[in-house]
Short mmCIF file of C-alpha atoms in Angstrom, two decimals:
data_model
loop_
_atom_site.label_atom_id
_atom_site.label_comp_id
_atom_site.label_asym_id
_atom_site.label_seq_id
_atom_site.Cartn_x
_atom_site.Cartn_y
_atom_site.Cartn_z
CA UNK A 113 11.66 33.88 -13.56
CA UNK A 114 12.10 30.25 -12.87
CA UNK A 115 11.91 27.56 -15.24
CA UNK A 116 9.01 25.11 -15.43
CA UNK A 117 11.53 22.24 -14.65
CA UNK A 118 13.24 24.40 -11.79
CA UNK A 119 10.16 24.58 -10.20
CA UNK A 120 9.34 21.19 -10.65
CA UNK A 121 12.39 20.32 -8.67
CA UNK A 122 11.62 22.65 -6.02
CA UNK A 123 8.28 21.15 -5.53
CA UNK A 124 9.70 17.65 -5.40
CA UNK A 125 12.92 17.90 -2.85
CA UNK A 126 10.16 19.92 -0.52
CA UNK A 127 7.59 17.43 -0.76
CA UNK A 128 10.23 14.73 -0.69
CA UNK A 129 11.72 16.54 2.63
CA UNK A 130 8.60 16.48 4.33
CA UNK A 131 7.39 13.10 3.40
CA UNK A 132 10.90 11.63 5.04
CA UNK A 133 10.19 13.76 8.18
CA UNK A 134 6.60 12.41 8.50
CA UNK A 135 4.91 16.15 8.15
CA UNK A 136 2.44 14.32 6.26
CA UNK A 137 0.21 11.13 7.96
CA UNK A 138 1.10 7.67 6.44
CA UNK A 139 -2.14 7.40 4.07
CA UNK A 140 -3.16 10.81 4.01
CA UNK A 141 -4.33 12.16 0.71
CA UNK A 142 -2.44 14.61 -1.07
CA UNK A 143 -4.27 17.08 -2.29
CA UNK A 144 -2.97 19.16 -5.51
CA UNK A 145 -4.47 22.48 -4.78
CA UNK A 146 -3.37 21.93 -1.12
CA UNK A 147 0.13 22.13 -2.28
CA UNK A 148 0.36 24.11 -5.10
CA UNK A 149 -0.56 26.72 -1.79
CA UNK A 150 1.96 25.17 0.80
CA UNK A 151 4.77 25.02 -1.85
CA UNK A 152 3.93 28.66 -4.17
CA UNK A 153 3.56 26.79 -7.27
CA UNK A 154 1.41 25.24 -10.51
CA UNK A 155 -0.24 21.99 -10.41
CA UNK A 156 1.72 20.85 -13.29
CA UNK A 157 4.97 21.13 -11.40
CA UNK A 158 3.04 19.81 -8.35
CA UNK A 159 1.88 16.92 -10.39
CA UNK A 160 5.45 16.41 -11.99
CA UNK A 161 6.78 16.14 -8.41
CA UNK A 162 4.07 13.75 -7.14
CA UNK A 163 4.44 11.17 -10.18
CA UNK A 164 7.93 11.12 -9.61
CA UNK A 165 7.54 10.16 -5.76
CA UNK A 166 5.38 7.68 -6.59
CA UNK A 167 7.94 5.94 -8.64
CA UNK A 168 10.23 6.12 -5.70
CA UNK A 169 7.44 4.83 -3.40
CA UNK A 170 7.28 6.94 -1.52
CA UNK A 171 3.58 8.63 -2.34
CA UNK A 172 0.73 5.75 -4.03
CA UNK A 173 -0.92 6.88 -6.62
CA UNK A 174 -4.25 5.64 -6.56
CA UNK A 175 -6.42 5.81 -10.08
CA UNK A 176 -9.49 7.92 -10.07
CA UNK A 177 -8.50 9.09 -6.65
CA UNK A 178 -4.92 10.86 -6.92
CA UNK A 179 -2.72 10.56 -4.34
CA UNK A 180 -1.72 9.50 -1.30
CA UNK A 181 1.37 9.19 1.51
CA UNK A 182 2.93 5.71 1.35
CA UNK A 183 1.76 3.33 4.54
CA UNK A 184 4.03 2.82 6.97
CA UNK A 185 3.50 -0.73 8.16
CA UNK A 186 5.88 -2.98 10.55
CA UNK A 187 6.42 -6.10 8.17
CA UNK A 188 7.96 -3.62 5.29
CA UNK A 189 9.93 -2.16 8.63
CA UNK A 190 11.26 -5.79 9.07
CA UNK A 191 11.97 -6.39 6.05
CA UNK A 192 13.22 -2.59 4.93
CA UNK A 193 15.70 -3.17 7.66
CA UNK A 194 17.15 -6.57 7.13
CA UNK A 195 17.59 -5.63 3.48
CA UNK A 196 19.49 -2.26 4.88
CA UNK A 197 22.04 -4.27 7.15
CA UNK A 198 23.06 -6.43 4.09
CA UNK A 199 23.30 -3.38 2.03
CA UNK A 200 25.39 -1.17 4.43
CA UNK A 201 27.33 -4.49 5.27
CA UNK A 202 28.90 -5.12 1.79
CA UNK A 203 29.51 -1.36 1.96
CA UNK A 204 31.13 -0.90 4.90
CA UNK A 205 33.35 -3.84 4.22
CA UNK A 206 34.47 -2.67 0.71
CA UNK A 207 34.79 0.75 2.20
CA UNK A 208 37.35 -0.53 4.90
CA UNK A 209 38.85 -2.73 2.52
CA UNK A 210 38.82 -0.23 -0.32
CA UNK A 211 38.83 3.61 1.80
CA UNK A 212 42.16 5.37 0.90
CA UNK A 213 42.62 8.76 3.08
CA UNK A 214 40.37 10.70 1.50
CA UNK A 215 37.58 8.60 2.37
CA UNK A 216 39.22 8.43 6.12
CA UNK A 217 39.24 11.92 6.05
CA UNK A 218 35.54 12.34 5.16
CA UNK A 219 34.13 9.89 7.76
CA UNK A 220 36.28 11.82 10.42
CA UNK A 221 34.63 15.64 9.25
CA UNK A 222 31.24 13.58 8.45
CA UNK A 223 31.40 12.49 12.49
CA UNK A 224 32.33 15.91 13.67
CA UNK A 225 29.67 17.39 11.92
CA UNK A 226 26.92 15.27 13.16
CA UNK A 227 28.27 15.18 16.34
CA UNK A 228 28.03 19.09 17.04
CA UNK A 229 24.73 19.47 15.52
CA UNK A 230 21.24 19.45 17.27
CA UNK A 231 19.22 16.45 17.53
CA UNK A 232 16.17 18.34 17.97
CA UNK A 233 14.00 20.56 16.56
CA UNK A 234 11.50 20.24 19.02
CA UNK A 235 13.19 17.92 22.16
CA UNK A 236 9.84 17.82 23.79
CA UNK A 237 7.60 16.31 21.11
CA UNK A 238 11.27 14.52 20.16
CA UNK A 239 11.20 15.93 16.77
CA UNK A 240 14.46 15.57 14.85
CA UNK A 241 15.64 18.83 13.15
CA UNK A 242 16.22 19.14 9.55
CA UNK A 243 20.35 20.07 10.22
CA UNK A 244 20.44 16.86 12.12
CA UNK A 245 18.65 14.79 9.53
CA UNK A 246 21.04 16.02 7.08
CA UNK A 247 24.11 15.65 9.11
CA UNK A 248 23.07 12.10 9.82
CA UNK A 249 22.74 11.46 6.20
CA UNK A 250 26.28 12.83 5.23
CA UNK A 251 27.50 10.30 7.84
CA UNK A 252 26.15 7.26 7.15
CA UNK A 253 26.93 8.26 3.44
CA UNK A 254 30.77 8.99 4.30
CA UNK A 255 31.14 5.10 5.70
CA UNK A 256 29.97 3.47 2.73
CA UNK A 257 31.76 6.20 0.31
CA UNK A 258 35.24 4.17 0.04
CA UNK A 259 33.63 0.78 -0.87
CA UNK A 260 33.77 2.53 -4.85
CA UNK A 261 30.57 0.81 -5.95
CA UNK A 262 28.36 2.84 -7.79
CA UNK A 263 25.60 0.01 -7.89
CA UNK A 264 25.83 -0.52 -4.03
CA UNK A 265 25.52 2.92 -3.20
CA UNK A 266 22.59 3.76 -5.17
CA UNK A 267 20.97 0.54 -3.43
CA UNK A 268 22.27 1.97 -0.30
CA UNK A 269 20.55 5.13 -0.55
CA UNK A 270 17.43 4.39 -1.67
CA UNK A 271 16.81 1.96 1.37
CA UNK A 272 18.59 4.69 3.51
CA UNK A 273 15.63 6.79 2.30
CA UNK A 274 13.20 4.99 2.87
CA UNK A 275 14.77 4.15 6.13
CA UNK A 276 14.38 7.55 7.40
CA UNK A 277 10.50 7.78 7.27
CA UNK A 278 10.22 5.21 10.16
CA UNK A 279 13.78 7.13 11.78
CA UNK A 280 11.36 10.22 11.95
CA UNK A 281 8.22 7.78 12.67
CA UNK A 282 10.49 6.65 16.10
CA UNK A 283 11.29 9.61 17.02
CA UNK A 284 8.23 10.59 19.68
CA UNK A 285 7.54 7.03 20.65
CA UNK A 286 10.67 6.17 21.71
CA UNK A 287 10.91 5.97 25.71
CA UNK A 288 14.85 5.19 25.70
CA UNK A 289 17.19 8.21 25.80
CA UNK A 290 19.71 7.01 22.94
CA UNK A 291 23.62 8.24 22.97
CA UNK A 292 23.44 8.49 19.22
CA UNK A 293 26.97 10.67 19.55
CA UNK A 294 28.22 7.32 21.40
CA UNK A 295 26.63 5.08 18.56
CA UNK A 296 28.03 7.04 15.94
CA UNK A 297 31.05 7.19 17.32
CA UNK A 298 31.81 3.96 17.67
CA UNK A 299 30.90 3.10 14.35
CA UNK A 300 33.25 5.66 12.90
CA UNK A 301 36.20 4.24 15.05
CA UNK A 302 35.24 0.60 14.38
CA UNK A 303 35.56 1.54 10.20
CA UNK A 304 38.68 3.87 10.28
CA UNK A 305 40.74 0.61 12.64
CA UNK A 306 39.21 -0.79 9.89
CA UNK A 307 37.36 -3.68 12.27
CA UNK A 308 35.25 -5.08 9.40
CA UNK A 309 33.44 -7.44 12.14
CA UNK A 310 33.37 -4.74 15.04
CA UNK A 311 31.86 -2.11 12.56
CA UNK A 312 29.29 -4.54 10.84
CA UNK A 313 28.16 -5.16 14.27
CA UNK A 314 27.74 -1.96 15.71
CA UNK A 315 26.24 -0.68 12.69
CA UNK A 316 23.60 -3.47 12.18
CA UNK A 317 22.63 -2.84 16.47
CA UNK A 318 22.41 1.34 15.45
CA UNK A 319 20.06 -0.14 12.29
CA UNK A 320 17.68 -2.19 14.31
CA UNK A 321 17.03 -0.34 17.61
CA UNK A 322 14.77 1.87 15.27
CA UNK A 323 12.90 -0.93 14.51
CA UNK A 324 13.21 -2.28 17.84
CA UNK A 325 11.60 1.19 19.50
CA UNK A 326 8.56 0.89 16.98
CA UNK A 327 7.71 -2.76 17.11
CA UNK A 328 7.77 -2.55 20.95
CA UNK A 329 5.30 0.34 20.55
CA UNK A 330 3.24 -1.61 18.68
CA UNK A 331 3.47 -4.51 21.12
CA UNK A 332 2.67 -1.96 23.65
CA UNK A 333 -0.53 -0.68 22.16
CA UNK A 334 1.41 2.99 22.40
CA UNK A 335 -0.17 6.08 20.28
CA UNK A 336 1.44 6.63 17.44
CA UNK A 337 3.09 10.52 17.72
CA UNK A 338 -0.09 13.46 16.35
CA UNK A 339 2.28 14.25 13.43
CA UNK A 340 1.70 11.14 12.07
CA UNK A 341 -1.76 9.60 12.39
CA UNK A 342 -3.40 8.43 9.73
CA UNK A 343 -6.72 8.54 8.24
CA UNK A 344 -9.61 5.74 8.62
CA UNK A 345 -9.25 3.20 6.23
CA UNK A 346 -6.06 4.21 4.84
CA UNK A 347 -4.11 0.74 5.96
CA UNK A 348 -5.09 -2.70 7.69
CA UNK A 349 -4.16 -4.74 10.44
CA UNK A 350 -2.38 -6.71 11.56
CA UNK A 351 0.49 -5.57 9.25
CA UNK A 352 0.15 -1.90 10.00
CA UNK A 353 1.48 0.65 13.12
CA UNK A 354 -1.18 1.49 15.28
CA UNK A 355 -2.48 4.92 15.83
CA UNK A 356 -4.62 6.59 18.91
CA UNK A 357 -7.52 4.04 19.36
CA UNK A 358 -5.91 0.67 17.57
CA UNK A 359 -7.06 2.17 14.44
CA UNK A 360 -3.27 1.51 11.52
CA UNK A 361 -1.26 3.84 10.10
#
């Protein structure tokens, strides 16, 4: 029999996994009973899991009312972004600086790993699959591994994390065909000829094309993708993505 704290756990990396790949609609409300189903377990471990997202921002709580997804909107894009490039910046410089052959060694198996699994789950709706996901986060994790900062890293993280709700976001409204084996790549080389200034820049130009692809969607007046619509009300323009019929997400 599982623990209650096992199960707590269980709840929150599943809940956590499919807030990051947008199963759930920027604003929607969570509903306890709704996942205590979905996930096979108690509303205390349910509850547990929510209130611990919430401090990570990544689910509002909203008194009186419980809980809902975080918005996604395209000024905390902006500024998510910018704040990642500085962040993987100082990284990937201490990491070339810093990266001994271990480290070398880890981006090299990190990059053949990502680069001979799937993108996607579903190619047609453009839906990244979980292996990928993962894959890509071992990678970018690798590179900033040999900068040895334990402060920097956690920063890292938590704005790669965030990061990857809008990465999912992207995924059906972008109308450009991306060599992300190419992008990687090049990144990868760039660090281990330890090219602080080539690497910085290649990295920073993989960082923003996300952004890029949604804020031309916007611009655009595109859809945003069914799996991630949100409900009336739920966020406000002119801050907010738009969804099918100018109505935010």
């Amino acid at each position: 029999m599982e623990s209650p704290t096992s199960l707590t756990h269980g709840a929150y990396a599943k809940l956590r996994a499919q807030l990051l790949a947008c199963r759930f609609a920027p604003g929607e409300k969570l509903k306890i009973d709704d996942l205590c189903r979905r996930f096979e377990v108690g509303s205390s471990a349910v509850r547990e899991a929510l209130s611990r997202l919430a401090s990570e921002g990544f689910v509002v709580s909203e008194p009186q009312r419980g809980f809902r997804v975080a918005p996604l909107s395209v000024d905390a894009l902006s500024d998510l972004t910018n704040v990642r490039c500085s962040i993987e910046e100082l990284c990937l410089r201490g990491a070339i600086e810093k990266g001994g052959i271990e480290w070398q060694t880890q981006v090299v198996a990190a990059l053949h790993r990502l680069s001979h699994t799937p993108v996607w789950a579903d190619k047609a709706a453009r839906r990244y699959s979980e292996e990928y996901a993962r894959a890509h986060e071992i990678f970018h994790e690798a590179l900033a591994a040999g900068c040895g900062s334990p402060w920097l890293l956690h920063l890292r993280a938590t704005l790669y994390n965030h990061s990857e709700r809008y990465r999912a976001f992207s995924g059906p409204l972008s109308k450009v065909d991306r060599d992300l084996d190419r992008e990687h790549r090049e990144i990868a080389e760039a660090t281990l000829a330890r090219d602080s200034e080539r690497a910085v820049t290649l990295m920073n130009k993989h960082l923003q094309m996300t952004t890029k692809v949604i804020l031309d969607s916007v611009l655009a007046g595109e859809p945003a993708p069914e799996s991630a619509k949100a409900r009336p009300g739920d966020a406000h323009l002119p801050e907010s993505l738009p969804r099918k019929g100018g109505a935010p997400v």
